[in-house]
Coordinates of C-alpha atoms in Angstrom, one line a residue:
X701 CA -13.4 17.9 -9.9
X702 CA -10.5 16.4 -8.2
X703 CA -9.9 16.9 -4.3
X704 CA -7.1 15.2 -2.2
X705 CA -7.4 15.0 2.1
X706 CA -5.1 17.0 4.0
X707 CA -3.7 15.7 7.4
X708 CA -6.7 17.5 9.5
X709 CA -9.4 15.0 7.1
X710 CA -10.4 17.6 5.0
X711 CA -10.7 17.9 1.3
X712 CA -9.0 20.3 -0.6
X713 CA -9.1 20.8 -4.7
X714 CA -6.3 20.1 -7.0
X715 CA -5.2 23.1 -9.2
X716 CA -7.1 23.1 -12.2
X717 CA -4.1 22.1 -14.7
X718 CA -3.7 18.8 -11.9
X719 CA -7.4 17.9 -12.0
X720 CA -7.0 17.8 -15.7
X721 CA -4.1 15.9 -15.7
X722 CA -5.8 13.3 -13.3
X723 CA -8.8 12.9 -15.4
X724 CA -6.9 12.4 -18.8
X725 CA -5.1 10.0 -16.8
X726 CA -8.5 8.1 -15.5
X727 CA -9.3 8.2 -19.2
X728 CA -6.4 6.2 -20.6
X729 CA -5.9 4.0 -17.8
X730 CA -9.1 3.1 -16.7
X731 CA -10.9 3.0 -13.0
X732 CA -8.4 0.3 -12.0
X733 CA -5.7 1.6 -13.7
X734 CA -2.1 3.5 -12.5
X735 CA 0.0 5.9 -13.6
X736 CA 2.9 7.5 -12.8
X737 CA 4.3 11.1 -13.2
X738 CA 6.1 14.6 -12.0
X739 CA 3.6 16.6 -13.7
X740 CA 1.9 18.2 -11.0
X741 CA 2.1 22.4 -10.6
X742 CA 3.2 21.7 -6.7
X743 CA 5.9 19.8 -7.9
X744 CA 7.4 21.5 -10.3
X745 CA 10.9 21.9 -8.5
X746 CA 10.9 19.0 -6.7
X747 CA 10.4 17.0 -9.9
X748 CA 9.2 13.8 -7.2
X749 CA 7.8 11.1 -9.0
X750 CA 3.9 10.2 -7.5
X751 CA 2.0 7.0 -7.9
X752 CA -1.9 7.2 -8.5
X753 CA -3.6 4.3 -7.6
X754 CA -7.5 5.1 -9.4
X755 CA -9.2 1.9 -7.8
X756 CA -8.3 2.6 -4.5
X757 CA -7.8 6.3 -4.9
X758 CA -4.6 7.3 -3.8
X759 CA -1.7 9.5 -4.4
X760 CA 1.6 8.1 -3.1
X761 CA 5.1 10.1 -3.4
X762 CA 7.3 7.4 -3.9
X763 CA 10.5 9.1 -2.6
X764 CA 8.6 9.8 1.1
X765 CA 5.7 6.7 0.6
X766 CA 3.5 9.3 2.2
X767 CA -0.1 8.2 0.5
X768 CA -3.2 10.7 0.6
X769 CA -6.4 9.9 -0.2
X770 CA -8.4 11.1 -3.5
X771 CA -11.7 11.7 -4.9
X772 CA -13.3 12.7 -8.4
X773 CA -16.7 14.5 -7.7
X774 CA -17.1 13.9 -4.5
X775 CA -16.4 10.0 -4.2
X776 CA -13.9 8.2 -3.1
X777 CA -12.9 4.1 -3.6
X778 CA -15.6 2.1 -2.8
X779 CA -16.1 2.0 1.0
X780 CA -15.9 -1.1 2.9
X781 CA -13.1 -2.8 1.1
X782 CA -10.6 -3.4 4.1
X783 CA -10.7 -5.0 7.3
X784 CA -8.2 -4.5 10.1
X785 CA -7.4 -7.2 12.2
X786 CA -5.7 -7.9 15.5
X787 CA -4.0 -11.2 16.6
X788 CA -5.4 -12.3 19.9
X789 CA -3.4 -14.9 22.3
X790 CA -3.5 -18.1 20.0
X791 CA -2.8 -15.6 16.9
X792 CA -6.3 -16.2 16.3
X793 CA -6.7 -13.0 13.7
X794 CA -9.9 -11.3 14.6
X795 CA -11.7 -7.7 12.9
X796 CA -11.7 -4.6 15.1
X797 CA -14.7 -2.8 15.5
X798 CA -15.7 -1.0 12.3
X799 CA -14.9 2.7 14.0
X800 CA -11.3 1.5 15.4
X801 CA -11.0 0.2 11.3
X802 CA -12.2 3.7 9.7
X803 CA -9.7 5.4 12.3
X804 CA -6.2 3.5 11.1
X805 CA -7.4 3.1 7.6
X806 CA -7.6 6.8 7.3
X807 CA -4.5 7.4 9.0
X808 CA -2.8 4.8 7.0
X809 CA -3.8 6.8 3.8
X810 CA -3.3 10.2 5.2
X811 CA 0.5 9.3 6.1
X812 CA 1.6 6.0 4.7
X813 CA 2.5 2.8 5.5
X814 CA 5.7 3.5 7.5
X815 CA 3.9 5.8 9.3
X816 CA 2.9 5.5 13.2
X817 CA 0.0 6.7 14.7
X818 CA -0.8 7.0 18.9
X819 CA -4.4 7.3 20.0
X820 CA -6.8 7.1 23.0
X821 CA -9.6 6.3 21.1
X822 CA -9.9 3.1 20.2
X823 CA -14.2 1.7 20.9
X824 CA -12.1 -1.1 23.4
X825 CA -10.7 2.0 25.4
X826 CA -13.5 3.4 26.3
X827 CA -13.4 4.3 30.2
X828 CA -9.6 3.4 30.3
X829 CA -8.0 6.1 28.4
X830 CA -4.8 4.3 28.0
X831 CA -2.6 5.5 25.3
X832 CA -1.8 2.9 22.3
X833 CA 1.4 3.0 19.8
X834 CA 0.5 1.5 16.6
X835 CA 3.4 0.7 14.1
X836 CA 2.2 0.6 10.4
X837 CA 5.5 -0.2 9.3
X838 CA 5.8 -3.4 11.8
X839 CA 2.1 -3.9 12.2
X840 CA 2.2 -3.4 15.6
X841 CA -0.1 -2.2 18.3
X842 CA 1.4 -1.7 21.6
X843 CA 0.0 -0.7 24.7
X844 CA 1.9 2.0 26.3
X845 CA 1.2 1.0 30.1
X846 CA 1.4 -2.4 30.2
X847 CA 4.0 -2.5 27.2
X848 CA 1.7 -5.3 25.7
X849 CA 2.5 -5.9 21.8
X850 CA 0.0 -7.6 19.4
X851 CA -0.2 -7.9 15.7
X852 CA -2.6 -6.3 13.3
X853 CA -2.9 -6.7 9.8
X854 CA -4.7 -4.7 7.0
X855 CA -6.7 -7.0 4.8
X856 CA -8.6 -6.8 1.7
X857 CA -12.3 -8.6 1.9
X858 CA -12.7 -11.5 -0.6
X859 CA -8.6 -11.1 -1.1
X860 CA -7.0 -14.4 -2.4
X861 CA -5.8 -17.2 -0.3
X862 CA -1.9 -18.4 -0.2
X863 CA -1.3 -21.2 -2.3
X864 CA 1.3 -24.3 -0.5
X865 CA 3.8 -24.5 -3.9
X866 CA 3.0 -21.2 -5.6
X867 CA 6.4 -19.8 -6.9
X868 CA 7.4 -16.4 -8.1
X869 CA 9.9 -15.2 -10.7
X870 CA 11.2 -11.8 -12.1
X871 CA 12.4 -10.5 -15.6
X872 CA 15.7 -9.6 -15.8
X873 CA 18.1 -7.6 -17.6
X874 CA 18.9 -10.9 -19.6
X875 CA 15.0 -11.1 -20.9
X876 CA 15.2 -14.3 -18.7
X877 CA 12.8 -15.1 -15.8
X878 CA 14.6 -15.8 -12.6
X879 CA 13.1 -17.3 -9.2
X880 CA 13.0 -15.7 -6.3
X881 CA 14.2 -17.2 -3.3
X882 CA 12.2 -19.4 -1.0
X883 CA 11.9 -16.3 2.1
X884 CA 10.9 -14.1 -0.4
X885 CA 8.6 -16.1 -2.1
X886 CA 7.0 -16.8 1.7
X887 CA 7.3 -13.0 1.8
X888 CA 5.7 -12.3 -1.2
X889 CA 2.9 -15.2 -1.6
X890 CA 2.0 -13.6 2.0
X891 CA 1.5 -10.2 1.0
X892 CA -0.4 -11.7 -2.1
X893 CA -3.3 -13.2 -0.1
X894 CA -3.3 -10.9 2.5
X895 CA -2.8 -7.5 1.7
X896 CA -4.2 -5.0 -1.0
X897 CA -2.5 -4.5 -4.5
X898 CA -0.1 -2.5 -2.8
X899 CA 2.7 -4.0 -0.6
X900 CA 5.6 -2.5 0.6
X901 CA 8.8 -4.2 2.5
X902 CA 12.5 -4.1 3.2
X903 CA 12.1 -7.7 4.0
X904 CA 14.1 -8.8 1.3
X905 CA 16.8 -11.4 1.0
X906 CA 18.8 -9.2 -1.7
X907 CA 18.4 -6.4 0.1
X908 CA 20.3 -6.8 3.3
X909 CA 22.6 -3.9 3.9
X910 CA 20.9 -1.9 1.8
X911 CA 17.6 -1.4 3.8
X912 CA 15.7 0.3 0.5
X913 CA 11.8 0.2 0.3
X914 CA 10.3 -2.1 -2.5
X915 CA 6.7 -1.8 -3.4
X916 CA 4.9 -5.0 -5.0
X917 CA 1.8 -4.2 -6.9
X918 CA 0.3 -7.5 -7.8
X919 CA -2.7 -5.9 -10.0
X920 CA 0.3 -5.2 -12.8
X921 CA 2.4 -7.4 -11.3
X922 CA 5.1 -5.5 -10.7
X923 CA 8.2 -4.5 -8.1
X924 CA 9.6 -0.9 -7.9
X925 CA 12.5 0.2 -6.2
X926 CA 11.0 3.1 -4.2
X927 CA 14.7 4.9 -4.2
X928 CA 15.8 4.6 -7.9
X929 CA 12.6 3.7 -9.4
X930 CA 13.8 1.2 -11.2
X931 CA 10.4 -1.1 -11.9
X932 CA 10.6 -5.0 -13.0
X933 CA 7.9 -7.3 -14.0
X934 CA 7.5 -10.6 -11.8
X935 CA 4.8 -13.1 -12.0
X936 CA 3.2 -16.2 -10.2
X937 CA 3.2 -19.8 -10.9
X938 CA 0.4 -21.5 -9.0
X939 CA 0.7 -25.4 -8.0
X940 CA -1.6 -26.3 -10.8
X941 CA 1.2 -24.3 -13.4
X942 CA -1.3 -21.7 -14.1
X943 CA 0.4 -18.1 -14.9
X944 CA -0.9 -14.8 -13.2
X945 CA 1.4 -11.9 -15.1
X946 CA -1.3 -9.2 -14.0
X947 CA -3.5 -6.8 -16.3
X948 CA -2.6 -7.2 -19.8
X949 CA 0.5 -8.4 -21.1
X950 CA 2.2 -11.6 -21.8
X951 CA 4.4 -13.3 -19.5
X952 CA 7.3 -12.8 -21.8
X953 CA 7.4 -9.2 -22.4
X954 CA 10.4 -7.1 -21.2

């Protein structure tokens, strides 16, 4: 049994022929595993491509980024895997309070991660009321009285730390490997120790003008273009030389 969570919270069951698809899926790929496809019934005119993410359970249409949460018989991914944070004054990062987490992680989910999301209830709130803006695409959290911004960041517990000299290359059209630049290495090597296998940005130095959405998904070690689709492999070079290429595969594959 396969359900997915609507944008009131609740669960609702695939079709019968999309449950079946999901768990032949699961089969080939694995818990961890992805897969990509258009063969849902809801989509059979829209022909929209959808990313399923089975370790983290998600379903994410990669021409709206929308994400939704899944689950196979009842369960979901394993719960108490992310932290949010907030950057107090010093930018010392510190976790919100585990209800104020559970509240943006499931609206992060349930609508993506350019979505926005403006809410009252945050535990720190209590007896105040004041209204809060917070940004998922900037990672923002703004107080709507006072106008006061601060950071927040979604973060993966026992995620991997940023390495001073780690560099990053992609395969190109020429079977070659070719280095990114040094911004989007910082960009990258960022995202890498602090976010989940899933990072998305515009923040990229060969994409000024263009303004399309890349996602990075360092478990396969891959980038896809989230407007043509086109996917590339890319991997890391630590300082000490050592070669992360993701699961499976040799660093020389096309």
């Amino acid at each position: 049994k396969w359900e997915w969570r609507n944008d009131d919270g609740k669960w609702q069951p695939f079709a019968e022929e999309d449950a079946a698809t999901l768990e032949k899926a699961r089969g080939a790929e694995g818990p961890k595993g992805r897969f990509s496809t258009t063969h849902f019934s809801f989509n059979t005119e829209a022909k929209t491509v959808y990313m399923i993410d089975f370790e983290r359970m998600t379903q994410t249409n990669l021409e709206s980024k929308v994400s939704r949460a899944l689950r196979r018989n009842g369960k979901g991914s394993a719960a108490g895997k992310v932290t949010w944070q907030v950057a107090l004054d010093g930018g010392k990062w510190t976790d919100l309070a585990a209800q104020d987490a559970q509240m943006l992680e499931r609206q992060y989910l349930l609508k993506g991660p350019k979505s926005s999301l403006r809410t009252a209830k945050f535990t720190f709130n209590k007896g105040y009321d004041t209204m809060y803006e917070v940004d998922f695409a900037k990672m923002e959290q703004r107080n709507e009285e006072s106008g006061a911004m601060r950071k927040i960041r979604r973060k993966v517990l026992g995620g991997r730390a940023a390495e001073p000299g780690a560099r990053w290359e992609w395969w190109g059209d020429d079977g070659k490997w070719h280095a990114y630049d040094g911004k989007d290495v910082a960009t990258i090597e960022g995202a890498f120790a602090t976010e989940s296998n899933s990072f998305f940005t515009k923040d990229l130095t060969w994409n000024a003008g263009y303004d399309s959405l890349y996602l990075f998904m360092f478990d396969v070690m891959t980038q896809v273009n989230c407007e043509s689709h086109t996917s590339r492999k890319m991997r890391r070079i630590g300082a000490s030389g050592a070669v992360s290429t993701g699961v499976g595969g040799d660093a020389g594959d096309a």
